[in-house]
Coordinates of C-alpha atoms in Angstrom, one line a residue:
M27 CA 40.2 19.1 82.6
T28 CA 42.5 16.1 82.1
T29 CA 43.3 15.0 78.7
F30 CA 43.5 11.1 78.3
R31 CA 45.4 9.8 75.4
S32 CA 44.7 6.6 73.4
V33 CA 46.4 3.4 74.7
F34 CA 47.1 2.8 71.1
D35 CA 49.3 6.2 71.2
A36 CA 52.6 3.8 70.9
P37 CA 55.4 6.9 71.3
F38 CA 53.7 8.3 74.5
I39 CA 52.7 4.9 76.5
R40 CA 55.9 3.5 75.6
T41 CA 57.6 6.7 77.0
E42 CA 55.1 6.8 80.2
F43 CA 55.7 3.2 80.8
D44 CA 59.8 3.8 80.8
K45 CA 59.8 7.0 82.9
S46 CA 57.5 4.8 85.5
G47 CA 60.1 1.7 85.3
I48 CA 57.5 -0.3 83.6
N49 CA 58.3 -3.3 81.4
T50 CA 57.1 -1.9 77.7
Q51 CA 56.6 -5.8 77.0
F52 CA 53.2 -5.5 78.8
I53 CA 51.8 -2.9 76.2
P54 CA 50.9 -5.6 73.4
T55 CA 49.3 -7.6 76.1
I56 CA 47.3 -4.6 76.9
W57 CA 46.2 -4.0 73.4
K58 CA 45.0 -7.3 72.8
Y59 CA 42.8 -7.2 75.7
V60 CA 41.4 -4.0 74.7
I61 CA 40.5 -5.1 71.6
Q62 CA 38.9 -8.1 72.5
N63 CA 37.1 -6.5 75.5
P64 CA 35.7 -3.0 74.0
N65 CA 34.2 -2.0 77.1
C66 CA 36.9 -3.0 79.5
E67 CA 38.0 -1.0 82.8
W68 CA 41.7 -1.2 83.3
R69 CA 41.5 -3.3 86.3
D70 CA 40.0 -6.2 84.6
I71 CA 43.4 -6.7 82.5
P72 CA 45.4 -9.6 84.3
S73 CA 48.6 -10.0 85.5
L74 CA 50.1 -6.4 85.4
P75 CA 52.3 -4.7 87.8
S76 CA 50.5 -2.5 90.2
A77 CA 52.3 0.7 88.9
A78 CA 50.8 0.1 85.3
Y79 CA 47.2 0.1 86.8
S80 CA 47.7 3.5 88.3
L81 CA 49.3 4.9 85.2
L82 CA 47.0 3.6 82.9
S83 CA 44.1 5.1 84.9
S84 CA 45.7 8.7 85.2
K85 CA 46.8 9.2 81.6
F86 CA 45.0 6.7 79.2
K87 CA 41.9 5.6 78.1
P88 CA 41.3 2.0 76.2
C89 CA 39.8 4.2 73.2
T90 CA 39.8 7.7 73.1
S91 CA 37.1 7.6 69.7
A92 CA 33.7 5.8 69.3
V93 CA 31.9 4.5 66.6
D94 CA 29.0 7.1 66.2
F95 CA 27.1 5.2 63.2
V96 CA 27.6 2.2 61.1
S97 CA 26.0 1.7 57.2
D98 CA 25.8 -1.6 55.4
S99 CA 25.4 -1.8 51.9
T100 CA 22.8 -3.8 50.6
D101 CA 24.9 -6.7 49.2
Q102 CA 26.7 -6.4 52.7
V103 CA 29.9 -6.0 51.2
T104 CA 30.8 -2.7 52.1
T105 CA 30.4 -1.5 55.9
K106 CA 31.3 2.4 56.5
L107 CA 32.1 3.5 60.0
L108 CA 31.5 7.2 61.3
I109 CA 34.1 7.6 63.8
K110 CA 33.6 10.2 66.7
L111 CA 37.1 11.6 67.9
Q112 CA 37.8 13.1 71.4
N113 CA 37.7 16.4 70.3
G114 CA 34.1 16.1 68.8
A115 CA 35.6 15.7 65.0
S116 CA 34.4 12.8 63.0
V117 CA 36.2 10.8 60.4
E118 CA 35.2 7.8 58.5
T119 CA 36.4 4.3 57.8
V120 CA 35.3 1.9 55.4
I121 CA 35.5 -2.0 55.3
M122 CA 35.2 -3.6 52.1
R123 CA 34.7 -7.4 51.7
Y124 CA 36.3 -9.5 48.6
D125 CA 36.0 -13.3 47.7
S126 CA 39.6 -14.1 47.2
S127 CA 38.4 -16.8 44.4
L128 CA 37.2 -13.7 42.1
G129 CA 40.9 -12.4 41.9
K130 CA 43.6 -14.3 39.7
Y131 CA 46.8 -14.9 40.4
A132 CA 49.1 -16.5 37.3
G133 CA 45.9 -16.5 35.2
K134 CA 44.2 -18.8 37.8
P135 CA 41.6 -17.9 40.4
R136 CA 43.1 -17.4 44.0
S137 CA 42.7 -20.0 46.6
G138 CA 41.2 -18.8 50.2
G139 CA 37.8 -17.0 51.0
L140 CA 36.4 -13.8 52.1
R141 CA 39.0 -11.0 53.2
S142 CA 38.3 -7.5 54.3
T143 CA 40.6 -4.6 53.6
L144 CA 39.9 -1.4 55.8
C145 CA 40.0 2.2 54.1
I146 CA 41.4 4.4 56.8
S147 CA 41.4 8.0 57.2
S148 CA 44.8 10.1 58.5
Q149 CA 43.5 13.6 58.8
V150 CA 40.2 15.3 59.6
G151 CA 39.7 17.0 56.1
C152 CA 42.5 17.8 53.8
K153 CA 44.8 20.8 52.7
M154 CA 45.5 19.7 49.2
G155 CA 42.2 20.9 47.6
C156 CA 41.9 18.5 44.7
K157 CA 38.9 19.8 42.7
F158 CA 37.5 16.3 42.0
C159 CA 37.5 15.1 45.6
A160 CA 34.7 16.0 48.1
T161 CA 36.8 15.7 51.1
G162 CA 38.7 19.0 50.0
T163 CA 35.4 21.1 50.4
M164 CA 36.0 20.2 54.3
G165 CA 39.2 22.2 54.2
F166 CA 41.6 21.2 56.4
K167 CA 40.8 20.4 60.1
S168 CA 43.5 18.3 62.1
N169 CA 46.1 15.3 62.0
L170 CA 44.9 12.1 63.8
S171 CA 47.2 11.0 66.1
T172 CA 48.6 7.8 66.1
G173 CA 46.0 6.3 68.7
E174 CA 43.2 7.7 66.4
I175 CA 44.6 6.2 63.2
V176 CA 45.2 3.0 65.0
E177 CA 42.0 2.7 66.6
Q178 CA 39.9 3.1 63.3
L179 CA 41.7 -0.8 62.8
V180 CA 40.4 -1.6 66.4
H181 CA 36.8 -0.5 65.8
A182 CA 36.7 -2.4 62.5
S183 CA 38.3 -5.5 63.3
R184 CA 35.4 -6.3 66.0
L185 CA 33.1 -6.2 62.8
S186 CA 35.5 -8.1 60.6
P187 CA 38.6 -9.9 60.3
I188 CA 40.8 -7.2 58.8
R189 CA 43.6 -8.6 56.3
N190 CA 44.6 -5.7 54.2
I191 CA 44.6 -2.1 54.9
V192 CA 44.6 1.1 52.7
F193 CA 45.5 4.7 53.6
M194 CA 43.0 6.3 51.2
G195 CA 40.5 7.8 53.4
M196 CA 40.1 11.2 54.4
G197 CA 43.4 13.4 54.0
E198 CA 47.0 13.2 52.8
P199 CA 48.7 10.7 54.7
L200 CA 52.1 11.9 53.9
N201 CA 51.3 15.1 55.5
N202 CA 50.6 13.3 59.1
Y203 CA 54.1 11.4 58.1
T204 CA 55.3 10.5 62.0
A205 CA 51.9 9.7 63.5
L206 CA 51.4 7.7 60.1
V207 CA 54.7 5.6 60.4
E208 CA 54.2 4.9 64.1
A209 CA 50.6 3.7 63.6
I210 CA 51.7 1.4 60.7
R211 CA 54.5 0.2 63.2
V212 CA 51.9 -0.6 65.4
M213 CA 49.5 -2.7 63.0
T214 CA 52.2 -4.7 61.6
S215 CA 53.2 -5.8 65.2
Y216 CA 51.5 -8.1 67.6
P217 CA 48.7 -8.5 68.3
F218 CA 47.4 -6.8 65.0
Q219 CA 50.5 -8.3 62.8
I220 CA 49.3 -7.1 59.5
S221 CA 51.7 -7.9 56.9
P222 CA 53.4 -4.7 55.4
K223 CA 52.8 -6.0 51.9
K224 CA 49.1 -6.0 52.6
I225 CA 49.3 -2.2 53.9
T226 CA 49.1 0.4 51.0
V227 CA 49.8 4.1 51.5
S228 CA 48.3 6.6 49.2
T229 CA 49.8 10.0 48.3
V230 CA 49.2 12.8 45.8
G231 CA 53.2 12.8 45.4
I232 CA 54.6 14.2 48.9
I233 CA 58.5 14.4 47.4
H234 CA 60.3 14.9 50.6
A235 CA 58.3 12.2 52.8
I236 CA 58.4 9.9 49.3
N237 CA 62.3 10.1 49.8
K238 CA 62.3 8.6 53.3
F239 CA 59.2 6.1 53.1
H240 CA 61.0 3.2 52.3
D241 CA 63.7 3.5 54.9
D242 CA 60.9 4.1 57.7
L243 CA 58.3 1.8 56.1
P244 CA 60.1 -0.9 54.1
N245 CA 57.9 -3.6 52.1
L246 CA 54.7 -1.6 52.5
N247 CA 52.8 -0.6 49.0
L248 CA 53.1 2.9 47.7
A249 CA 50.1 4.0 45.6
V250 CA 50.5 7.5 43.9
S251 CA 47.4 9.7 42.9
L252 CA 48.9 10.8 39.8
H253 CA 45.6 11.7 37.8
A254 CA 47.5 13.8 34.9
P255 CA 50.3 12.6 32.6
V256 CA 51.6 16.5 32.2
Q257 CA 52.3 19.1 34.7
D258 CA 49.7 21.9 33.5
I259 CA 46.5 19.5 33.6
R260 CA 47.6 18.1 37.0
C261 CA 47.9 22.0 38.3
Q262 CA 44.3 22.4 37.1
I263 CA 42.8 19.5 38.8
M264 CA 45.3 19.3 41.9
P265 CA 46.5 22.7 43.1
A266 CA 48.9 21.0 45.2
A267 CA 50.9 19.8 42.2
R268 CA 52.2 23.3 41.8
A269 CA 54.3 22.2 45.0
F270 CA 55.3 18.9 43.9
P271 CA 56.2 19.2 40.2
L272 CA 55.6 16.1 37.9
G273 CA 59.7 16.1 36.6
K274 CA 60.7 16.0 40.8
L275 CA 57.9 13.6 41.6
M276 CA 59.2 11.1 39.0
D277 CA 62.8 11.4 40.0
A278 CA 61.6 10.9 43.6
L279 CA 59.8 7.7 42.5
A280 CA 62.4 6.1 40.3
E281 CA 64.8 6.5 43.4
Y282 CA 62.0 4.8 45.7
Q283 CA 61.6 1.8 43.2
K284 CA 65.2 1.7 42.8
K285 CA 65.6 1.2 46.4
S286 CA 62.9 -0.7 47.1
G287 CA 62.5 -2.7 44.4
Q288 CA 58.6 -2.6 44.4
K289 CA 55.9 -2.1 42.0
I290 CA 54.2 1.3 42.5
F291 CA 50.6 1.6 42.3
I292 CA 49.3 4.7 40.0
E293 CA 45.7 6.1 40.6
Y294 CA 44.2 8.1 37.6
I295 CA 40.8 9.1 37.9
M296 CA 39.1 9.6 34.8
L297 CA 37.6 12.7 34.1
D298 CA 35.8 13.2 30.6
G299 CA 37.6 15.7 28.1
V300 CA 40.0 16.6 30.8
N301 CA 42.6 13.7 31.2
D302 CA 40.9 11.0 29.3
E303 CA 41.8 11.4 25.6
E304 CA 44.0 9.0 23.6
Q305 CA 47.0 11.5 23.6
H306 CA 46.7 11.6 27.5
A307 CA 47.3 8.0 27.6
H308 CA 49.9 7.6 25.1
Q309 CA 51.5 10.4 27.5
L310 CA 51.1 8.5 30.5
G311 CA 52.4 5.6 28.9
K312 CA 55.7 7.2 27.9
L313 CA 55.7 9.1 31.5
L314 CA 55.6 5.6 33.2
D315 CA 57.5 3.6 30.5
T316 CA 60.4 2.8 32.5
F317 CA 58.9 2.0 35.8
E318 CA 57.6 -1.1 37.3
V319 CA 53.7 0.5 37.7
V320 CA 50.3 -0.9 37.8
I321 CA 47.9 1.8 36.9
N322 CA 44.3 1.9 38.2
L323 CA 41.9 3.7 36.1
I324 CA 38.9 5.0 38.4
P325 CA 35.8 6.1 37.0
F326 CA 34.8 9.3 38.3
N327 CA 31.5 9.6 40.1
P328 CA 30.0 13.6 40.4
I329 CA 29.5 14.7 43.8
G330 CA 26.2 16.2 43.1
T331 CA 26.3 20.0 42.7
L332 CA 30.1 20.2 44.0
S333 CA 31.1 18.6 40.7
Q334 CA 33.0 20.4 37.8
F335 CA 33.6 17.7 36.3
D336 CA 31.7 14.6 34.1
T337 CA 32.5 10.9 33.9
S338 CA 34.2 9.6 31.0
G339 CA 32.1 7.3 28.9
D340 CA 32.8 3.0 29.3
D341 CA 34.2 3.5 25.7
K342 CA 37.0 6.1 26.7
V343 CA 38.2 4.4 29.5
T344 CA 38.2 1.0 27.6
I345 CA 40.7 2.7 24.7
F346 CA 42.7 4.4 27.3
Q347 CA 43.4 1.1 29.0
K348 CA 44.2 -0.6 25.6
I349 CA 46.6 1.9 24.8
L350 CA 48.6 1.7 28.2
R351 CA 48.3 -2.4 28.1
N352 CA 49.1 -2.9 24.2
T353 CA 51.3 -0.2 23.2
Y354 CA 53.4 0.3 26.4
N355 CA 52.7 -3.0 28.2
I356 CA 51.5 -1.5 31.5
R357 CA 49.4 -3.6 33.6
T358 CA 46.1 -1.5 33.9
T359 CA 42.9 -2.2 35.7
V360 CA 39.6 -0.6 36.3
R361 CA 38.5 0.2 39.9
K362 CA 35.6 -1.8 41.1
Q363 CA 32.7 0.2 42.2
M364 CA 31.5 -0.5 45.8
G365 CA 29.0 0.6 48.6
Q366 CA 27.7 3.6 46.7
D367 CA 24.6 2.8 48.0
I368 CA 26.1 3.9 51.7
S369 CA 28.1 6.5 49.8
G370 CA 30.9 4.3 51.5
A371 CA 34.2 3.6 50.2
C372 CA 37.3 5.2 50.5
G373 CA 38.7 8.0 48.4
Q374 CA 36.5 11.3 48.5
L375 CA 34.9 11.1 52.0
V376 CA 33.5 14.2 53.6
I377 CA 31.5 14.2 56.4
N378 CA 28.0 15.9 56.4
L379 CA 26.8 15.9 60.1
P380 CA 24.1 15.6 61.2
N381 CA 22.7 13.3 58.9
K382 CA 25.4 11.3 58.6
T383 CA 26.2 10.8 55.0
S384 CA 29.0 11.4 52.9
A385 CA 29.7 11.8 48.9
V386 CA 29.2 9.1 46.8
V387 CA 32.6 7.6 45.6
A388 CA 34.2 4.7 43.9
S389 CA 36.2 2.0 45.4
L390 CA 39.9 0.4 44.7
T391 CA 40.5 -2.7 43.6
D392 CA 41.9 -5.1 46.1
I393 CA 45.7 -4.9 46.5
E394 CA 45.8 -8.5 46.6
D395 CA 44.2 -8.7 43.3
L396 CA 46.6 -6.0 41.7
R397 CA 49.6 -8.4 42.5
P398 CA 50.7 -10.2 39.5

């Protein structure tokens, strides 16, 4: 049985076009046509060399994945797509819509209207095993190909114009590094043309990948799932932290910031009695004192019977935020929650077929609203 590749699998299609002597400049035109014509046949695309039609028919599909299920939140702000892959596995991707005028820039409301952020998955499952994250309960199933990552954007862009992208869905993006880099290069080129400054990659702290991240993907935003200010707490709630000691991680982030000159976004999930006390806020402030960062505090949502943690009270979150802001002058936000009625935000996603539901999670503050 022939296994077809996604036409959005950029390295493969370029290699095949080169081998067949077909000009690779036709590839973006093919991508644009497929985006605009979901059910197209290869012969429908006008003005390609005859060799291109033959090659496309023998080795490629317009999309190897399909939207299996779509859920809209009652306020129509969040849309969750359950996407079935060619191998039968499924991933989720989530569209979050924001009103630009609700954000602030230099203390004033932003101009512009609605914009959409897409939360993308990079793996089926995850091997990091963070104890507060539902995706970890799936274990690691497989990496997504470049095409499967890009196809999430293809499917979503047919429902809403996507301006921002966050890799905060299922999986650890930097553990699927090559496919991630190639997918982002497709997303930032024609016909998608997403600005690199509007793409954020989240990681638990894969040090060797952070060390080359800026060289491979300049001008992107890096978000680090820190979740604890000291190594021992981090190891308790994030087993993978043992392989990426906090001291070495901070050294890598310092080098990244020196090279890139960019702010680093710090994600910090608030777990009652674990990492949310005043002493933890001071430890976090001192740890990040020499960095240019924005800290995003994430109210934890218990995942039914899966959860061994409780949610920090609003008063604790407020005190924590005030310490970081007032004592250490670190910009700190509290993550807005969206799409809970459809269990549909980026982060702790878990596929639970056949009823097509996923764990309740909190959504992120939009990247444009975190900019100073």
